[in-house]
Amino acid sequence: GDSVTQMEGPVTLSEEAFLTINCTYTATGYPSLFWYVQYPGEGLQLLLKATKADDKGSNKGFEATYRKETTSFHLEKGSVQVSDSAVYFCALVTSGSARQLTFGSGTQLTVLP
Amino acid sequence: EAGVAQSPRYKIIEKRQSVAFWCNPISGHATLYWYQQILGQGPKLLIQFQNNGVVDDSQLPKDRFSAERLKGVDSTLKIQPAKLEDSAVYLCASSITGASSYEQYFGPGTRLTVT
């Protein structure tokens, strides 16, 4: 079945540091890939997405590139802020899955001032 | 546009009691999902509806969990009787059927504590 493996957390960075959160996937079909973010006390929000190989999703300074050859979708940001502190989830959907999201286990990010 | 609404936001019950959660999806979204998110894990799909029909409930523990979406709009998820391991956040999400982006919109969740 489909699965998503995320970098173990928690991750603690200083403000303005570079962020990478690794995500790899296994899928039987041709997936669309997503990063969701969950701020404290709030629901999951879509951060960015990519629907085909070599697509780059971007939003709020975050980027991730769909790499089919390495089955990866790593999340990056050049300079993190305290307000980026949240839990980040990598997820996928395949066309044969009735559009059901398969999530990774999440990575807790804390950014210190 | 109003988002996905859920209530209550928090619930504490004793084991063997029953509990119900309510979800109102975004207007016009035909597909509705219930997820269980245990602390430290990603959300796990419990049940998916399209309009008032069940698309997938293969991961719903049917001996104690039930869900309905009678008029194809809002939905309730019930647990009876609750067990300690049911302590989790229960998330509701909705999406537009047929959308190519597969994007789902999530509510704030209901945090259930079973003591």
Coordinates of N, CA and C in Angstrom, one line a residue:
Chain A
G1 N 0.8 -1.2 0.0 CA 0.0 0.0 0.0 C 0.9 1.2 0.0
D2 N 0.2 2.4 -0.1 CA 0.9 3.7 -0.1 C 1.4 4.0 1.3
S3 N 2.5 4.7 1.4 CA 3.1 5.1 2.6 C 4.0 6.3 2.5
V4 N 4.1 7.1 3.6 CA 5.0 8.3 3.6 C 5.9 8.2 4.8
T5 N 7.1 8.4 4.6 CA 8.1 8.4 5.6 C 8.7 9.8 5.8
Q6 N 8.6 10.3 7.0 CA 9.1 11.7 7.3 C 10.3 11.6 8.2
M7 N 11.1 12.7 8.1 CA 12.2 12.9 9.0 C 11.7 12.9 10.5
E8 N 12.4 12.2 11.3 CA 12.0 12.2 12.7 C 12.2 13.6 13.4
G9 N 11.4 13.9 14.3 CA 11.5 15.2 15.0 C 11.9 14.9 16.4
P10 N 11.7 15.9 17.3 CA 11.5 17.3 16.9 C 12.7 18.0 16.3
V11 N 12.5 19.1 15.6 CA 13.5 19.9 15.0 C 13.5 21.3 15.7
T12 N 14.6 21.7 16.2 CA 14.7 23.0 16.8 C 15.8 23.8 16.1
L13 N 15.4 25.0 15.6 CA 16.3 25.9 14.9 C 16.2 27.3 15.5
S14 N 17.3 28.0 15.2 CA 17.3 29.5 15.5 C 16.7 30.2 14.4
E15 N 16.1 31.4 14.7 CA 15.5 32.2 13.7 C 16.5 32.5 12.6
E16 N 16.1 32.5 11.3 CA 16.8 32.8 10.1 C 17.7 31.6 9.7
A17 N 17.6 30.5 10.4 CA 18.3 29.3 9.9 C 17.6 28.6 8.7
F18 N 18.4 27.8 8.0 CA 17.8 27.0 6.9 C 17.1 25.8 7.4
L19 N 16.0 25.5 6.8 CA 15.2 24.3 7.2 C 15.1 23.3 6.0
T20 N 15.3 22.1 6.4 CA 15.0 20.9 5.5 C 14.3 19.9 6.3
I21 N 13.1 19.5 5.8 CA 12.4 18.3 6.4 C 12.3 17.3 5.3
N22 N 12.9 16.1 5.5 CA 12.9 15.1 4.5 C 11.6 14.3 4.5
C23 N 11.1 13.9 3.3 CA 9.9 13.1 3.1 C 10.2 12.2 1.9
T24 N 10.0 10.9 2.0 CA 10.0 10.0 0.9 C 8.7 9.2 0.9
Y25 N 8.4 8.6 -0.2 CA 7.1 8.0 -0.3 C 7.2 6.7 -1.1
T26 N 6.2 5.9 -0.9 CA 5.9 4.6 -1.7 C 4.5 4.7 -2.1
A27 N 4.3 4.5 -3.4 CA 2.9 4.6 -3.9 C 2.8 3.6 -5.1
T28 N 1.6 3.0 -5.2 CA 1.3 2.1 -6.3 C 0.9 2.8 -7.5
G29 N 0.4 4.0 -7.4 CA 0.0 4.8 -8.6 C 0.9 5.9 -8.8
Y30 N 0.4 7.0 -9.4 CA 1.2 8.2 -9.7 C 0.6 9.2 -8.8
P31 N 1.3 9.5 -7.6 CA 0.7 10.3 -6.6 C 0.8 11.8 -6.9
S32 N -0.1 12.6 -6.2 CA 0.0 14.0 -6.0 C 0.6 14.1 -4.6
L33 N 1.5 15.1 -4.4 CA 2.2 15.2 -3.1 C 1.8 16.5 -2.4
F34 N 1.8 16.5 -1.1 CA 1.4 17.7 -0.3 C 2.2 17.8 0.9
W35 N 2.3 19.1 1.4 CA 2.8 19.4 2.7 C 1.6 20.1 3.4
Y36 N 1.2 19.6 4.6 CA 0.3 20.3 5.4 C 1.0 20.8 6.7
V37 N 0.4 21.9 7.2 CA 1.0 22.4 8.5 C -0.1 22.5 9.5
Q38 N 0.3 22.2 10.7 CA -0.7 22.3 11.9 C -0.1 23.2 12.9
Y39 N -0.6 24.4 13.0 CA -0.2 25.4 14.0 C -0.9 25.0 15.4
P40 N -0.3 25.4 16.5 CA -0.8 25.0 17.8 C -2.3 25.4 17.9
G41 N -3.1 24.4 18.3 CA -4.5 24.7 18.5 C -5.4 24.8 17.3
E42 N -4.8 24.6 16.1 CA -5.5 24.8 14.8 C -5.6 23.5 14.0
G43 N -6.4 23.5 13.0 CA -6.6 22.3 12.1 C -5.4 22.3 11.1
L44 N -5.4 21.2 10.4 CA -4.4 21.1 9.3 C -4.7 22.1 8.2
Q45 N -3.6 22.7 7.7 CA -3.8 23.6 6.5 C -2.8 23.2 5.4
L46 N -3.3 23.2 4.2 CA -2.5 22.9 3.1 C -1.4 24.0 2.9
L47 N -0.1 23.6 2.9 CA 1.0 24.5 2.8 C 1.4 24.6 1.3
L48 N 1.6 23.5 0.6 CA 1.9 23.5 -0.8 C 1.7 22.1 -1.4
K49 N 1.7 22.1 -2.7 CA 1.4 20.8 -3.3 C 2.1 20.7 -4.7
A50 N 2.3 19.5 -5.2 CA 2.8 19.3 -6.5 C 2.1 18.0 -7.1
T51 N 1.7 18.1 -8.3 CA 0.9 17.0 -8.9 C 1.6 16.2 -9.9
K52 N 2.8 16.6 -10.4 CA 3.6 15.8 -11.3 C 5.1 15.9 -11.1
A53 N 5.8 15.0 -11.7 CA 7.3 15.0 -11.5 C 7.9 16.3 -11.9
D54 N 8.9 16.7 -11.1 CA 9.7 18.0 -11.3 C 8.9 19.2 -11.0
D55 N 7.6 19.1 -10.7 CA 6.9 20.3 -10.2 C 7.5 20.8 -8.9
K56 N 7.5 22.1 -8.7 CA 7.9 22.7 -7.5 C 6.7 23.4 -6.9
G57 N 6.3 23.0 -5.7 CA 5.3 23.7 -4.9 C 6.0 24.7 -4.0
S58 N 5.3 25.9 -3.9 CA 5.9 26.9 -3.0 C 4.8 27.8 -2.4
N59 N 5.1 28.2 -1.2 CA 4.1 29.1 -0.4 C 4.8 29.6 0.8
K60 N 4.6 30.8 1.1 CA 5.1 31.5 2.4 C 6.6 31.3 2.5
G61 N 7.3 31.2 1.5 CA 8.8 31.0 1.5 C 9.2 29.5 1.6
F62 N 8.3 28.6 1.7 CA 8.6 27.2 1.7 C 8.5 26.7 0.3
E63 N 9.4 25.7 0.0 CA 9.4 25.0 -1.3 C 9.6 23.5 -1.1
A64 N 9.1 22.8 -2.1 CA 9.3 21.4 -2.2 C 9.2 20.9 -3.6
T65 N 10.1 20.1 -4.1 CA 10.2 19.6 -5.5 C 9.8 18.2 -5.6
Y66 N 8.9 17.8 -6.4 CA 8.5 16.4 -6.7 C 9.6 15.7 -7.4
R67 N 10.3 14.8 -6.7 CA 11.4 14.0 -7.4 C 11.0 12.6 -7.5
K68 N 10.6 12.2 -8.8 CA 10.1 10.9 -9.0 C 11.2 9.9 -8.9
E69 N 12.4 10.3 -9.4 CA 13.5 9.3 -9.4 C 14.0 8.9 -8.0
T70 N 13.8 9.8 -7.0 CA 14.2 9.5 -5.7 C 13.0 9.3 -4.8
T71 N 11.8 9.3 -5.3 CA 10.5 9.3 -4.6 C 10.5 10.1 -3.4
S72 N 10.9 11.4 -3.6 CA 11.0 12.3 -2.4 C 10.3 13.6 -2.7
F73 N 10.0 14.3 -1.6 CA 9.3 15.6 -1.6 C 9.7 16.4 -0.4
H74 N 11.0 16.8 -0.4 CA 11.6 17.4 0.8 C 11.2 18.9 0.9
L75 N 10.8 19.3 2.1 CA 10.4 20.6 2.4 C 11.6 21.5 2.8
E76 N 11.7 22.7 2.2 CA 12.8 23.6 2.5 C 12.3 25.0 2.7
K77 N 13.1 25.8 3.5 CA 12.9 27.2 3.7 C 14.2 27.8 4.0
G78 N 14.5 28.9 3.3 CA 15.8 29.5 3.5 C 16.1 30.2 4.8
S79 N 15.0 30.7 5.4 CA 15.2 31.5 6.6 C 13.9 31.4 7.4
V80 N 14.0 30.6 8.5 CA 12.7 30.3 9.2 C 12.5 31.5 10.2
Q81 N 11.2 31.6 10.6 CA 10.8 32.6 11.6 C 10.1 31.9 12.8
V82 N 10.1 32.6 13.9 CA 9.4 32.0 15.1 C 8.0 31.6 14.8
S83 N 7.3 32.3 13.9 CA 5.9 32.0 13.5 C 5.8 30.7 12.7
D84 N 6.9 30.2 12.2 CA 6.9 28.9 11.5 C 6.8 27.7 12.4
S85 N 6.9 27.9 13.7 CA 6.8 26.8 14.7 C 5.5 26.1 14.5
A86 N 5.5 24.8 14.2 CA 4.3 24.1 14.0 C 4.7 22.6 13.7
V87 N 3.7 21.8 13.4 CA 3.9 20.4 13.0 C 3.7 20.3 11.5
Y88 N 4.6 19.7 10.8 CA 4.5 19.7 9.3 C 4.3 18.2 8.9
F89 N 3.3 18.0 8.1 CA 3.0 16.6 7.6 C 3.2 16.5 6.1
C90 N 3.9 15.5 5.7 CA 3.9 15.2 4.3 C 2.8 14.2 4.0
A91 N 2.2 14.3 2.8 CA 1.1 13.4 2.5 C 1.0 13.2 1.0
L92 N 0.3 12.1 0.6 CA 0.1 11.9 -0.8 C -1.3 11.4 -1.1
V93 N -1.7 11.5 -2.3 CA -3.0 11.0 -2.8 C -2.7 10.3 -4.2
T94 N -3.2 9.1 -4.4 CA -3.1 8.5 -5.7 C -4.5 8.5 -6.3
S95 N -4.5 8.4 -7.6 CA -5.8 8.5 -8.3 C -6.7 7.3 -8.0
G96 N -6.0 6.2 -7.6 CA -6.8 5.0 -7.4 C -7.3 4.8 -5.9
S97 N -7.1 5.9 -5.1 CA -7.3 5.8 -3.7 C -8.6 6.6 -3.3
A98 N -9.5 6.8 -4.2 CA -10.6 7.6 -3.9 C -10.3 9.0 -3.3
R99 N -9.1 9.5 -3.7 CA -8.6 10.8 -3.2 C -8.4 10.8 -1.7
Q100 N -8.0 9.6 -1.1 CA -7.7 9.6 0.3 C -6.3 9.9 0.6
L101 N -6.1 10.8 1.5 CA -4.7 11.2 1.9 C -4.1 10.2 2.8
T102 N -2.8 9.9 2.4 CA -1.9 9.1 3.3 C -0.9 10.0 3.9
F103 N -0.8 10.1 5.2 CA 0.0 11.1 5.9 C 1.3 10.4 6.4
G104 N 2.4 11.2 6.5 CA 3.5 10.8 7.3 C 3.2 11.1 8.8
S105 N 4.1 10.8 9.6 CA 3.9 10.9 11.1 C 4.1 12.3 11.6
G106 N 4.5 13.2 10.8 CA 4.6 14.6 11.2 C 6.0 14.9 11.8
T107 N 6.4 16.2 11.6 CA 7.7 16.7 12.2 C 7.4 18.0 12.9
Q108 N 7.7 18.0 14.2 CA 7.5 19.2 15.1 C 8.7 20.1 14.9
L109 N 8.4 21.3 14.5 CA 9.5 22.3 14.3 C 9.3 23.4 15.3
T110 N 10.3 23.7 16.0 CA 10.3 24.9 17.0 C 11.5 25.8 16.5
V111 N 11.1 27.1 16.4 CA 12.0 28.1 16.0 C 12.2 29.1 17.2
L112 N 13.5 29.2 17.6 CA 13.8 30.0 18.7 C 14.3 31.4 18.3
P113 N 13.9 32.5 19.0 CA 14.3 33.8 18.6 C 15.8 34.1 18.9
Chain B
E1 N -15.4 32.7 2.7 CA -16.0 31.4 2.7 C -15.8 30.8 4.0
A2 N -16.9 30.3 4.7 CA -16.7 29.6 6.0 C -16.0 28.3 5.8
G3 N -15.2 28.0 6.8 CA -14.4 26.8 6.8 C -15.2 25.6 7.3
V4 N -14.5 24.5 7.5 CA -15.2 23.3 8.1 C -15.3 23.5 9.6
A5 N -16.6 23.3 10.1 CA -16.9 23.5 11.5 C -17.0 22.2 12.2
Q6 N -16.4 22.2 13.4 CA -16.5 21.0 14.2 C -16.9 21.4 15.7
S7 N -17.6 20.5 16.3 CA -17.9 20.7 17.8 C -18.2 19.3 18.4
P8 N -17.9 19.2 19.7 CA -17.2 20.2 20.5 C -15.7 20.3 20.2
R9 N -15.0 21.2 20.7 CA -13.5 21.3 20.5 C -12.8 20.4 21.4
Y10 N -13.4 20.2 22.6 CA -12.7 19.3 23.6 C -13.8 18.5 24.3
K11 N -13.4 17.2 24.7 CA -14.4 16.4 25.4 C -13.6 15.4 26.2
I12 N -14.0 15.3 27.5 CA -13.4 14.4 28.4 C -14.5 13.4 28.9
I13 N -14.2 12.1 28.7 CA -15.2 11.1 29.2 C -14.5 10.0 29.9
E14 N -15.3 9.2 30.6 CA -14.7 8.0 31.2 C -14.9 6.8 30.2
K15 N -14.0 5.8 30.4 CA -14.1 4.7 29.5 C -15.5 4.0 29.7
R16 N -15.9 3.4 28.6 CA -17.2 2.8 28.5 C -18.4 3.8 28.3
Q17 N -18.1 5.1 28.4 CA -19.2 6.1 28.1 C -19.2 6.2 26.6
S18 N -20.3 6.9 26.1 CA -20.4 7.2 24.7 C -20.2 8.7 24.4
V19 N -19.8 9.0 23.2 CA -19.6 10.4 22.8 C -19.9 10.6 21.3
A20 N -20.3 11.8 21.0 CA -20.6 12.1 19.6 C -19.9 13.4 19.2
F21 N -19.4 13.4 17.9 CA -18.8 14.6 17.4 C -19.6 15.0 16.1
W22 N -19.6 16.3 15.9 CA -20.4 16.9 14.8 C -19.5 17.6 13.8
C23 N -19.8 17.6 12.6 CA -19.0 18.3 11.5 C -19.9 18.9 10.5
N24 N -19.7 20.1 10.1 CA -20.4 20.8 9.0 C -19.3 21.2 8.0
P25 N -19.3 20.6 6.8 CA -18.3 20.8 5.8 C -18.5 22.2 5.1
I26 N -17.6 22.5 4.3 CA -17.7 23.7 3.5 C -18.9 23.6 2.5
S27 N -19.7 24.6 2.4 CA -20.9 24.5 1.5 C -20.5 24.1 0.1
G28 N -21.2 23.1 -0.4 CA -21.0 22.6 -1.8 C -20.0 21.5 -1.9
H29 N -19.3 21.2 -0.8 CA -18.3 20.1 -0.8 C -19.1 18.7 -0.6
A30 N -19.0 17.9 -1.6 CA -19.8 16.6 -1.5 C -19.1 15.5 -0.8
T31 N -17.8 15.6 -0.7 CA -17.0 14.6 0.0 C -16.6 15.0 1.4
L32 N -16.8 14.1 2.3 CA -16.5 14.4 3.7 C -15.7 13.3 4.3
Y33 N -14.7 13.6 5.1 CA -13.8 12.6 5.7 C -13.8 12.8 7.2
W34 N -13.6 11.7 7.9 CA -13.3 11.7 9.3 C -11.9 11.0 9.5
Y35 N -11.1 11.7 10.2 CA -9.7 11.2 10.5 C -9.6 11.1 12.1
Q36 N -8.7 10.1 12.5 CA -8.3 10.0 13.9 C -6.8 10.3 13.9
Q37 N -6.4 11.3 14.8 CA -5.0 11.6 14.9 C -4.6 11.4 16.3
I38 N -3.8 10.3 16.5 CA -3.3 10.0 17.8 C -2.0 10.8 18.0
L39 N -1.8 11.2 19.3 CA -0.6 12.1 19.6 C 0.7 11.5 19.0
G40 N 1.4 12.3 18.3 CA 2.6 11.9 17.7 C 2.5 11.2 16.4
Q41 N 1.3 11.1 15.9 CA 1.1 10.4 14.6 C 0.4 11.2 13.6
G42 N 0.5 10.8 12.3 CA -0.3 11.5 11.3 C -1.7 11.1 11.4
P43 N -2.6 11.9 10.8 CA -4.0 11.5 10.8 C -4.3 10.2 10.0
K44 N -5.2 9.4 10.5 CA -5.6 8.1 9.9 C -7.0 8.2 9.5
L45 N -7.3 7.9 8.2 CA -8.7 8.0 7.7 C -9.6 6.9 8.4
L46 N -10.7 7.3 8.9 CA -11.7 6.4 9.5 C -12.8 6.1 8.5
I47 N -13.4 7.1 7.9 CA -14.5 6.9 7.0 C -14.5 8.1 6.0
Q48 N -15.0 7.8 4.8 CA -15.2 8.8 3.7 C -16.6 8.7 3.2
F49 N -17.2 9.8 3.1 CA -18.6 9.9 2.5 C -18.5 10.7 1.2
Q50 N -19.4 10.3 0.2 CA -19.6 11.1 -0.9 C -21.2 11.4 -0.9
N51 N -21.5 12.6 -0.7 CA -22.9 13.0 -0.4 C -23.3 12.2 0.8
N52 N -24.4 11.4 0.8 CA -24.8 10.7 2.0 C -24.4 9.2 2.0
G53 N -23.6 8.8 1.0 CA -23.1 7.4 0.9 C -21.7 7.2 1.3
V54 N -21.4 6.0 1.9 CA -20.1 5.7 2.3 C -19.2 5.2 1.2
V55 N -18.1 5.9 1.0 CA -17.1 5.4 0.0 C -16.2 4.4 0.5
D56 N -15.7 4.6 1.8 CA -14.7 3.7 2.4 C -14.9 3.8 3.9
D57 N -15.1 2.7 4.5 CA -15.1 2.7 6.0 C -14.3 1.5 6.5
S58 N -13.3 1.1 5.7 CA -12.5 -0.1 6.0 C -11.7 0.0 7.3
Q59 N -11.3 1.2 7.7 CA -10.5 1.4 8.9 C -11.4 1.9 10.1
L60 N -12.6 1.9 10.0 CA -13.5 2.3 11.1 C -13.8 1.0 12.0
P61 N -13.5 1.1 13.3 CA -13.7 0.0 14.2 C -15.3 -0.1 14.4
K62 N -15.9 -0.9 13.6 CA -17.4 -0.8 13.6 C -18.1 -1.4 14.8
D63 N -17.3 -2.1 15.6 CA -17.9 -2.6 16.9 C -18.2 -1.5 17.8
R64 N -17.5 -0.3 17.7 CA -17.7 0.8 18.6 C -17.9 2.1 18.0
F65 N -17.5 2.3 16.7 CA -17.6 3.5 16.0 C -18.7 3.5 15.0
S66 N -19.4 4.6 14.9 CA -20.4 4.7 13.8 C -20.4 6.1 13.3
A67 N -20.8 6.3 12.0 CA -20.9 7.7 11.5 C -22.0 7.7 10.5
E68 N -22.6 8.9 10.4 CA -23.7 9.1 9.4 C -23.6 10.5 8.8
R69 N -24.2 10.6 7.7 CA -24.3 11.9 7.0 C -25.7 11.8 6.2
L70 N -26.7 12.0 7.0 CA -28.0 11.7 6.5 C -28.5 12.5 5.4
K71 N -28.2 13.8 5.3 CA -28.8 14.6 4.3 C -27.7 15.1 3.3
G72 N -26.5 14.4 3.4 CA -25.4 14.8 2.5 C -24.7 16.1 2.8
V73 N -25.0 16.6 4.0 CA -24.3 17.9 4.4 C -23.5 17.6 5.7
D74 N -24.1 17.9 6.9 CA -23.3 17.7 8.1 C -23.3 16.2 8.5
S75 N -22.3 15.9 9.4 CA -22.1 14.5 9.7 C -21.8 14.4 11.2
T76 N -22.1 13.2 11.8 CA -21.8 12.9 13.2 C -21.0 11.6 13.2
L77 N -20.0 11.6 14.1 CA -19.2 10.4 14.4 C -19.5 10.0 15.9
K78 N -19.8 8.8 16.1 CA -20.1 8.4 17.5 C -19.2 7.2 17.9
I79 N -18.8 7.2 19.2 CA -18.1 6.2 19.8 C -18.9 5.6 21.0
Q80 N -19.1 4.3 21.0 CA -19.9 3.7 22.1 C -19.6 2.2 22.2
P81 N -19.0 1.7 23.2 CA -18.4 2.5 24.3 C -17.0 2.9 24.1
A82 N -16.5 4.0 24.7 CA -15.2 4.4 24.5 C -14.2 3.6 25.2
K83 N -13.0 3.5 24.7 CA -11.8 2.9 25.3 C -10.7 3.9 25.5
L84 N -9.8 3.6 26.4 CA -8.7 4.5 26.6 C -7.9 4.8 25.4
E85 N -7.8 3.8 24.5 CA -7.0 4.0 23.3 C -7.7 4.9 22.2
D86 N -8.9 5.3 22.5 CA -9.6 6.2 21.6 C -9.3 7.7 21.8
S87 N -8.5 7.9 22.9 CA -8.0 9.3 23.1 C -7.2 9.8 21.9
A88 N -7.6 10.9 21.3 CA -7.1 11.3 20.1 C -7.8 12.7 19.7
V89 N -7.3 13.2 18.6 CA -8.0 14.4 18.0 C -8.7 13.8 16.8
Y90 N -10.0 14.1 16.7 CA -10.8 13.6 15.6 C -11.0 14.8 14.6
L91 N -10.5 14.6 13.4 CA -10.5 15.7 12.4 C -11.6 15.4 11.3
C92 N -12.3 16.4 10.9 CA -13.2 16.3 9.8 C -12.6 17.1 8.7
A93 N -12.8 16.7 7.5 CA -12.3 17.4 6.3 C -13.3 17.2 5.2
S94 N -13.3 18.2 4.2 CA -14.2 18.1 3.1 C -13.5 18.5 1.8
S95 N -14.0 18.0 0.7 CA -13.4 18.4 -0.6 C -14.5 18.4 -1.6
I96 N -14.2 19.1 -2.8 CA -15.1 19.1 -3.9 C -14.9 17.9 -4.7
T97 N -15.9 17.1 -4.9 CA -15.8 15.9 -5.7 C -15.5 16.3 -7.2
G98 N -14.5 15.6 -7.7 CA -14.1 15.8 -9.1 C -13.0 16.8 -9.2
A99 N -12.6 17.5 -8.2 CA -11.6 18.5 -8.3 C -10.2 17.8 -8.6
S100 N -9.5 18.3 -9.5 CA -8.3 17.7 -9.9 C -7.1 17.9 -8.9
S101 N -7.3 18.8 -8.0 CA -6.2 19.1 -7.1 C -6.2 18.2 -5.9
Y102 N -7.3 17.4 -5.7 CA -7.4 16.5 -4.5 C -7.3 17.3 -3.2
E103 N -7.4 18.6 -3.2 CA -7.2 19.3 -1.9 C -8.4 19.1 -0.9
Q104 N -8.0 18.8 0.3 CA -9.0 18.6 1.4 C -8.8 19.8 2.4
Y105 N -10.0 20.2 2.9 CA -10.0 21.3 3.9 C -10.4 20.8 5.2
F106 N -9.6 21.1 6.2 CA -9.7 20.5 7.5 C -10.4 21.4 8.5
G107 N -11.2 20.9 9.4 CA -11.7 21.6 10.6 C -10.7 21.6 11.7
P108 N -11.0 22.3 12.8 CA -10.0 22.5 13.9 C -9.9 21.2 14.7
G109 N -10.8 20.3 14.6 CA -10.7 19.0 15.3 C -11.4 19.0 16.7
T110 N -11.7 17.8 17.2 CA -12.2 17.6 18.5 C -11.2 16.8 19.3
R111 N -10.7 17.3 20.4 CA -9.7 16.6 21.2 C -10.5 15.8 22.2
L112 N -10.4 14.4 22.1 CA -11.1 13.5 23.0 C -10.1 12.9 24.0
T113 N -10.4 13.0 25.3 CA -9.6 12.4 26.3 C -10.5 11.4 27.0
V114 N -10.1 10.1 27.0 CA -10.8 9.0 27.7 C -10.1 8.6 28.9
T115 N -10.7 8.7 30.1 CA -10.0 8.4 31.4 C -10.5 7.2 32.0

